[in-house]
Amino acid sequence: MDLRVRTGITAAALAESITRLRAAGCVFAEDEAEVLSAAAADEIALRAMVERRALGEPLEQVVGYADFCEVRVLLLPGVFVPRVRSELLVRMASAATSTGSIVVDLCCGSGALGLAVRGRRPAIELHAADVDPVAVACARDNLVENVYQGDLFEALPTRLRGRIDVLLANVPYVATRHIPLLPAEARDHEPRTALDGGEDGLDVFRAVISGAGEWLAPGGIVLSEITEAQAETALAAVRDAGLAADLGHDDDLEACVVRGQKTVGPVR
Ligand code: GLN
């Protein structure tokens, strides 16, 4: 069924939206106008949404959702938009769970990763946390329960200490000097705390890794997305923390994930 008919958006209003988006430099003006029309309650709302988009706000924040790994993630303005490449984290996390596994989505933002893993593995026990109150509100919209606000592990209930089977941490990993090179959508509309990983981009990663040994269950794993250029430094940090370390790659997604495991026997 034609979404424009359902939402009462006329063909003229749609055409006007396309023209405005194209003038603003949106490469996929037609597609975006369709998405905006489907999300707008009426033409007045559509015009306001098109204007926000034309001024550079990410489409997902304007319409209030992102489709990520077969789940629809609700989004609020100012919350990190889940990236397609993070599907690798979801796949690796899902593969490591079984019934009753405790999965923690740390630095959860909207809660997209946890929601996607739970979509694939409904029998897990999921917890999520973020330092940013806006992100936490958004994650509560998505996950409903077990969402905490606070700085990394400090946010988590102490009963999870030593019991986490899969610790997902899509930390901010952009080196501070690379922040100006990010697309304006990210620079202007996503929180700096969700992007900036300090001098080499790995400050928050190192903080997560140094706490992981204490919070993981025996055999539990920690998964973090990084860049290829950070891989050697990240692997060394994981090994220094006494965890076994390896990498996952997906060339199509241009994704690189470092995995640390709390081994039960001696670490080689
Ligand atoms: N710019 C990075 C990306 O698009 C940001 C990811 C991050 O810092 N978590 O994947």
Short mmCIF file of C-alpha atoms and ligand atoms in Angstrom, two decimals:
data_model
loop_
_atom_site.label_atom_id
_atom_site.label_comp_id
_atom_site.label_asym_id
_atom_site.label_seq_id
_atom_site.Cartn_x
_atom_site.Cartn_y
_atom_site.Cartn_z
CA MET A 1 0.00 0.00 0.00
CA ASP A 2 1.19 3.49 -0.83
CA LEU A 3 2.35 5.09 2.42
CA ARG A 4 1.46 8.57 1.18
CA VAL A 5 -2.18 7.57 0.87
CA ARG A 6 -2.18 6.10 4.36
CA THR A 7 -0.56 9.14 5.99
CA GLY A 8 -2.49 11.71 3.96
CA ILE A 9 0.58 13.27 2.37
CA THR A 10 -0.19 14.55 -1.14
CA ALA A 11 2.03 13.93 -4.17
CA ALA A 12 2.66 17.68 -4.29
CA ALA A 13 3.94 17.74 -0.71
CA LEU A 14 6.18 14.78 -1.46
CA ALA A 15 7.57 16.52 -4.55
CA GLU A 16 8.19 19.69 -2.53
CA SER A 17 10.07 17.62 0.07
CA ILE A 18 12.27 16.04 -2.59
CA THR A 19 13.12 19.45 -4.03
CA ARG A 20 14.03 20.85 -0.59
CA LEU A 21 16.16 17.83 0.31
CA ARG A 22 17.93 17.85 -3.03
CA ALA A 23 18.70 21.56 -2.70
CA ALA A 24 20.19 20.83 0.73
CA GLY A 25 22.53 18.28 -0.82
CA CYS A 26 20.82 15.04 0.25
CA VAL A 27 22.08 12.41 -2.18
CA PHE A 28 19.10 10.09 -1.62
CA ALA A 29 16.45 12.82 -1.65
CA GLU A 30 13.66 10.60 -3.10
CA ASP A 31 14.23 7.75 -0.66
CA GLU A 32 14.51 10.08 2.30
CA ALA A 33 11.35 11.96 1.31
CA GLU A 34 9.48 8.63 1.29
CA VAL A 35 10.78 7.73 4.74
CA LEU A 36 9.91 11.17 6.11
CA SER A 37 6.42 11.07 4.54
CA ALA A 38 5.73 7.70 6.09
CA ALA A 39 6.77 9.00 9.52
CA ALA A 40 4.96 12.37 9.38
CA ALA A 41 1.46 12.64 10.84
CA ASP A 42 0.47 15.35 8.34
CA GLU A 43 1.93 17.83 5.87
CA ILE A 44 2.78 20.42 8.52
CA ALA A 45 4.76 17.82 10.43
CA LEU A 46 6.38 16.68 7.18
CA ARG A 47 7.54 20.19 6.35
CA ALA A 48 9.11 20.56 9.81
CA MET A 49 10.86 17.20 9.53
CA VAL A 50 12.16 17.94 6.03
CA GLU A 51 13.57 21.23 7.34
CA ARG A 52 15.38 19.49 10.22
CA ARG A 53 16.83 16.98 7.77
CA ALA A 54 17.78 19.75 5.30
CA LEU A 55 19.67 21.49 8.12
CA GLY A 56 21.75 18.37 8.64
CA GLU A 57 20.14 16.31 11.39
CA PRO A 58 20.53 12.55 10.80
CA LEU A 59 17.44 11.08 9.12
CA GLU A 60 17.09 8.51 11.91
CA GLN A 61 16.90 11.18 14.60
CA VAL A 62 14.32 13.12 12.59
CA VAL A 63 11.97 10.18 12.05
CA GLY A 64 12.68 8.80 15.53
CA TYR A 65 13.88 5.35 14.61
CA ALA A 66 16.63 3.37 12.90
CA ASP A 67 16.26 -0.05 11.35
CA PHE A 68 19.25 -2.05 12.53
CA CYS A 69 19.87 -5.81 12.31
CA GLU A 70 16.18 -6.65 11.75
CA VAL A 71 14.97 -4.61 14.70
CA ARG A 72 13.43 -1.15 14.76
CA VAL A 73 15.32 0.97 17.28
CA LEU A 74 13.62 4.07 18.66
CA LEU A 75 15.88 7.12 18.59
CA LEU A 76 15.85 10.55 20.21
CA PRO A 77 17.62 13.69 18.97
CA GLY A 78 21.19 13.74 20.25
CA VAL A 79 21.53 9.97 20.55
CA PHE A 80 24.18 8.01 18.59
CA VAL A 81 22.72 6.46 15.43
CA PRO A 82 23.48 2.71 15.22
CA ARG A 83 25.93 1.98 12.38
CA VAL A 84 25.42 -0.78 9.82
CA ARG A 85 28.96 -2.07 10.51
CA SER A 86 28.05 -2.87 14.11
CA GLU A 87 26.13 -5.89 12.83
CA LEU A 88 29.43 -7.75 13.28
CA LEU A 89 29.23 -7.11 17.04
CA VAL A 90 25.66 -8.42 17.06
CA ARG A 91 26.64 -11.58 15.15
CA MET A 92 29.63 -12.34 17.37
CA ALA A 93 27.65 -11.67 20.55
CA SER A 94 24.68 -13.79 19.42
CA ALA A 95 26.96 -16.68 18.50
CA ALA A 96 28.41 -16.69 22.02
CA THR A 97 25.12 -16.89 23.93
CA SER A 98 22.92 -19.73 25.09
CA THR A 99 19.74 -19.90 27.19
CA GLY A 100 20.10 -17.75 30.30
CA SER A 101 23.36 -16.09 29.22
CA ILE A 102 23.96 -12.74 30.88
CA VAL A 103 24.64 -10.14 28.20
CA VAL A 104 25.60 -6.56 29.03
CA ASP A 105 25.45 -3.73 26.49
CA LEU A 106 27.87 -1.18 27.99
CA CYS A 107 28.04 2.30 26.39
CA CYS A 108 24.63 1.27 25.05
CA GLY A 109 23.45 4.56 23.51
CA SER A 110 19.96 3.80 22.17
CA GLY A 111 20.32 0.15 23.25
CA ALA A 112 20.42 -0.96 19.61
CA LEU A 113 23.03 -3.68 20.04
CA GLY A 114 21.34 -5.28 23.04
CA LEU A 115 17.95 -5.07 21.34
CA ALA A 116 19.31 -6.75 18.21
CA VAL A 117 21.03 -9.53 20.17
CA ARG A 118 17.85 -10.13 22.18
CA GLY A 119 15.90 -10.18 18.91
CA ARG A 120 18.07 -13.11 17.79
CA ARG A 121 18.44 -14.74 21.21
CA PRO A 122 15.29 -14.03 23.24
CA ALA A 123 16.33 -16.34 26.10
CA ILE A 124 19.23 -14.18 27.28
CA GLU A 125 19.24 -11.96 30.39
CA LEU A 126 20.05 -8.50 29.05
CA HIS A 127 21.38 -5.45 30.90
CA ALA A 128 22.44 -2.11 29.43
CA ALA A 129 24.13 1.05 30.67
CA ASP A 130 25.30 4.43 29.44
CA VAL A 131 26.77 7.56 30.99
CA ASP A 132 24.48 9.90 29.02
CA PRO A 133 20.98 10.41 30.54
CA VAL A 134 19.43 11.09 27.11
CA ALA A 135 20.82 7.82 25.79
CA VAL A 136 19.55 6.02 28.90
CA ALA A 137 16.03 7.39 28.35
CA CYS A 138 16.20 6.19 24.75
CA ALA A 139 17.53 2.76 25.75
CA ARG A 140 14.65 2.45 28.27
CA ASP A 141 12.20 3.12 25.42
CA ASN A 142 13.80 0.27 23.52
CA LEU A 143 14.68 -2.28 26.19
CA VAL A 144 12.19 -1.37 28.94
CA GLU A 145 14.07 -2.93 31.85
CA ASN A 146 17.59 -3.37 33.26
CA VAL A 147 18.88 -0.07 31.85
CA TYR A 148 21.22 1.87 34.15
CA GLN A 149 22.86 5.29 34.04
CA GLY A 150 26.46 5.75 35.12
CA ASP A 151 30.12 5.56 34.21
CA LEU A 152 30.98 2.15 32.69
CA PHE A 153 30.93 -0.65 35.33
CA GLU A 154 29.89 1.74 38.12
CA ALA A 155 26.44 1.76 36.51
CA LEU A 156 25.93 -2.00 36.85
CA PRO A 157 24.33 -3.88 39.76
CA THR A 158 27.09 -5.54 41.79
CA ARG A 159 25.38 -8.92 41.48
CA LEU A 160 26.60 -9.02 37.86
CA ARG A 161 30.25 -8.93 38.97
CA GLY A 162 31.99 -12.10 37.77
CA ARG A 163 28.83 -13.31 36.00
CA ILE A 164 28.75 -11.59 32.59
CA ASP A 165 28.89 -14.05 29.69
CA VAL A 166 28.99 -11.49 26.88
CA LEU A 167 30.10 -7.91 27.46
CA LEU A 168 29.32 -5.78 24.42
CA ALA A 169 31.04 -2.42 24.50
CA ASN A 170 30.67 -0.27 21.43
CA VAL A 171 32.87 2.38 23.02
CA PRO A 172 33.68 5.76 21.48
CA TYR A 173 36.86 5.01 19.52
CA VAL A 174 37.54 8.02 17.31
CA ALA A 175 40.90 9.65 18.07
CA THR A 176 40.35 13.24 19.22
CA ARG A 177 42.32 14.67 16.31
CA HIS A 178 40.07 12.80 13.86
CA ILE A 179 36.82 14.22 15.25
CA PRO A 180 36.90 17.20 12.83
CA LEU A 181 37.07 14.71 9.94
CA LEU A 182 33.77 13.04 10.86
CA PRO A 183 30.67 13.82 8.79
CA ALA A 184 28.83 16.90 10.09
CA GLU A 185 25.86 14.70 10.97
CA ALA A 186 27.98 12.94 13.57
CA ARG A 187 29.94 15.99 14.73
CA ASP A 188 26.90 18.21 15.18
CA HIS A 189 24.16 15.79 16.19
CA GLU A 190 25.75 12.97 18.12
CA PRO A 191 27.21 13.43 21.58
CA ARG A 192 30.95 13.85 21.74
CA THR A 193 31.01 11.24 24.54
CA ALA A 194 29.74 8.66 22.03
CA LEU A 195 32.56 9.34 19.56
CA ASP A 196 35.70 10.73 21.18
CA GLY A 197 38.04 8.03 22.47
CA GLY A 198 40.91 10.32 23.47
CA GLU A 199 44.37 10.68 21.98
CA ASP A 200 44.59 7.33 20.19
CA GLY A 201 40.85 6.62 20.37
CA LEU A 202 41.30 3.78 22.85
CA ASP A 203 40.93 5.50 26.25
CA VAL A 204 37.42 4.19 26.96
CA PHE A 205 38.30 0.84 25.41
CA ARG A 206 41.23 0.47 27.85
CA ALA A 207 38.98 1.39 30.79
CA VAL A 208 36.49 -1.31 29.75
CA ILE A 209 39.21 -3.90 29.25
CA SER A 210 40.81 -3.20 32.61
CA GLY A 211 37.47 -3.88 34.35
CA ALA A 212 36.44 -6.81 32.15
CA GLY A 213 38.38 -9.51 34.01
CA GLU A 214 36.55 -8.70 37.24
CA TRP A 215 33.07 -8.53 35.68
CA LEU A 216 33.21 -11.43 33.20
CA ALA A 217 32.17 -14.95 34.12
CA PRO A 218 34.85 -17.64 33.62
CA GLY A 219 34.93 -18.18 29.84
CA GLY A 220 33.00 -14.93 29.28
CA ILE A 221 33.91 -12.59 26.43
CA VAL A 222 34.17 -8.87 25.83
CA LEU A 223 33.56 -7.51 22.31
CA SER A 224 34.47 -4.03 21.05
CA GLU A 225 34.39 -2.46 17.61
CA ILE A 226 37.62 -0.64 16.68
CA THR A 227 39.40 0.44 13.50
CA GLU A 228 41.95 -1.77 11.71
CA ALA A 229 44.63 0.78 12.54
CA GLN A 230 43.95 0.34 16.26
CA ALA A 231 44.00 -3.47 16.17
CA GLU A 232 47.56 -4.16 17.38
CA THR A 233 47.33 -1.68 20.26
CA ALA A 234 43.91 -3.00 21.25
CA LEU A 235 45.03 -6.65 21.18
CA ALA A 236 48.03 -5.80 23.35
CA ALA A 237 45.77 -4.03 25.87
CA VAL A 238 43.51 -7.09 26.09
CA ARG A 239 46.48 -9.43 26.65
CA ASP A 240 48.00 -7.07 29.22
CA ALA A 241 44.73 -7.32 31.14
CA GLY A 242 45.21 -11.11 31.33
CA LEU A 243 42.57 -12.02 28.75
CA ALA A 244 42.96 -14.10 25.60
CA ALA A 245 42.62 -11.86 22.55
CA ASP A 246 41.65 -12.17 18.91
CA LEU A 247 39.98 -10.21 16.12
CA GLY A 248 36.84 -10.56 14.02
CA HIS A 249 36.53 -8.94 10.60
CA ASP A 250 33.87 -8.34 8.01
CA ASP A 251 35.24 -6.77 4.86
CA ASP A 252 31.82 -5.97 3.39
CA LEU A 253 30.81 -4.11 6.55
CA GLU A 254 34.32 -2.66 6.93
CA ALA A 255 34.07 -3.79 10.51
CA CYS A 256 36.75 -4.92 12.94
CA VAL A 257 35.95 -6.30 16.39
CA VAL A 258 38.42 -7.18 19.12
CA ARG A 259 37.41 -10.04 21.39
CA GLY A 260 38.81 -10.74 24.82
CA GLN A 261 38.08 -13.90 26.75
CA LYS A 262 38.47 -14.66 30.43
CA THR A 263 40.03 -18.06 30.06
CA VAL A 264 39.60 -20.66 32.76
CA GLY A 265 43.05 -22.16 32.34
CA PRO A 266 46.36 -20.31 32.06
CA VAL A 267 46.49 -17.62 29.37
CA ARG A 268 49.07 -18.28 26.66
N1 GLN B 1 32.59 7.21 13.39
C1 GLN B 1 32.55 5.94 14.01
C2 GLN B 1 31.64 5.04 13.18
O1 GLN B 1 30.92 5.53 12.36
C3 GLN B 1 32.11 6.12 15.43
C4 GLN B 1 31.92 4.86 16.14
C5 GLN B 1 32.26 4.96 17.58
O2 GLN B 1 33.06 5.80 18.02
N2 GLN B 1 31.70 4.08 18.35
O3 GLN B 1 31.63 3.83 13.30
#
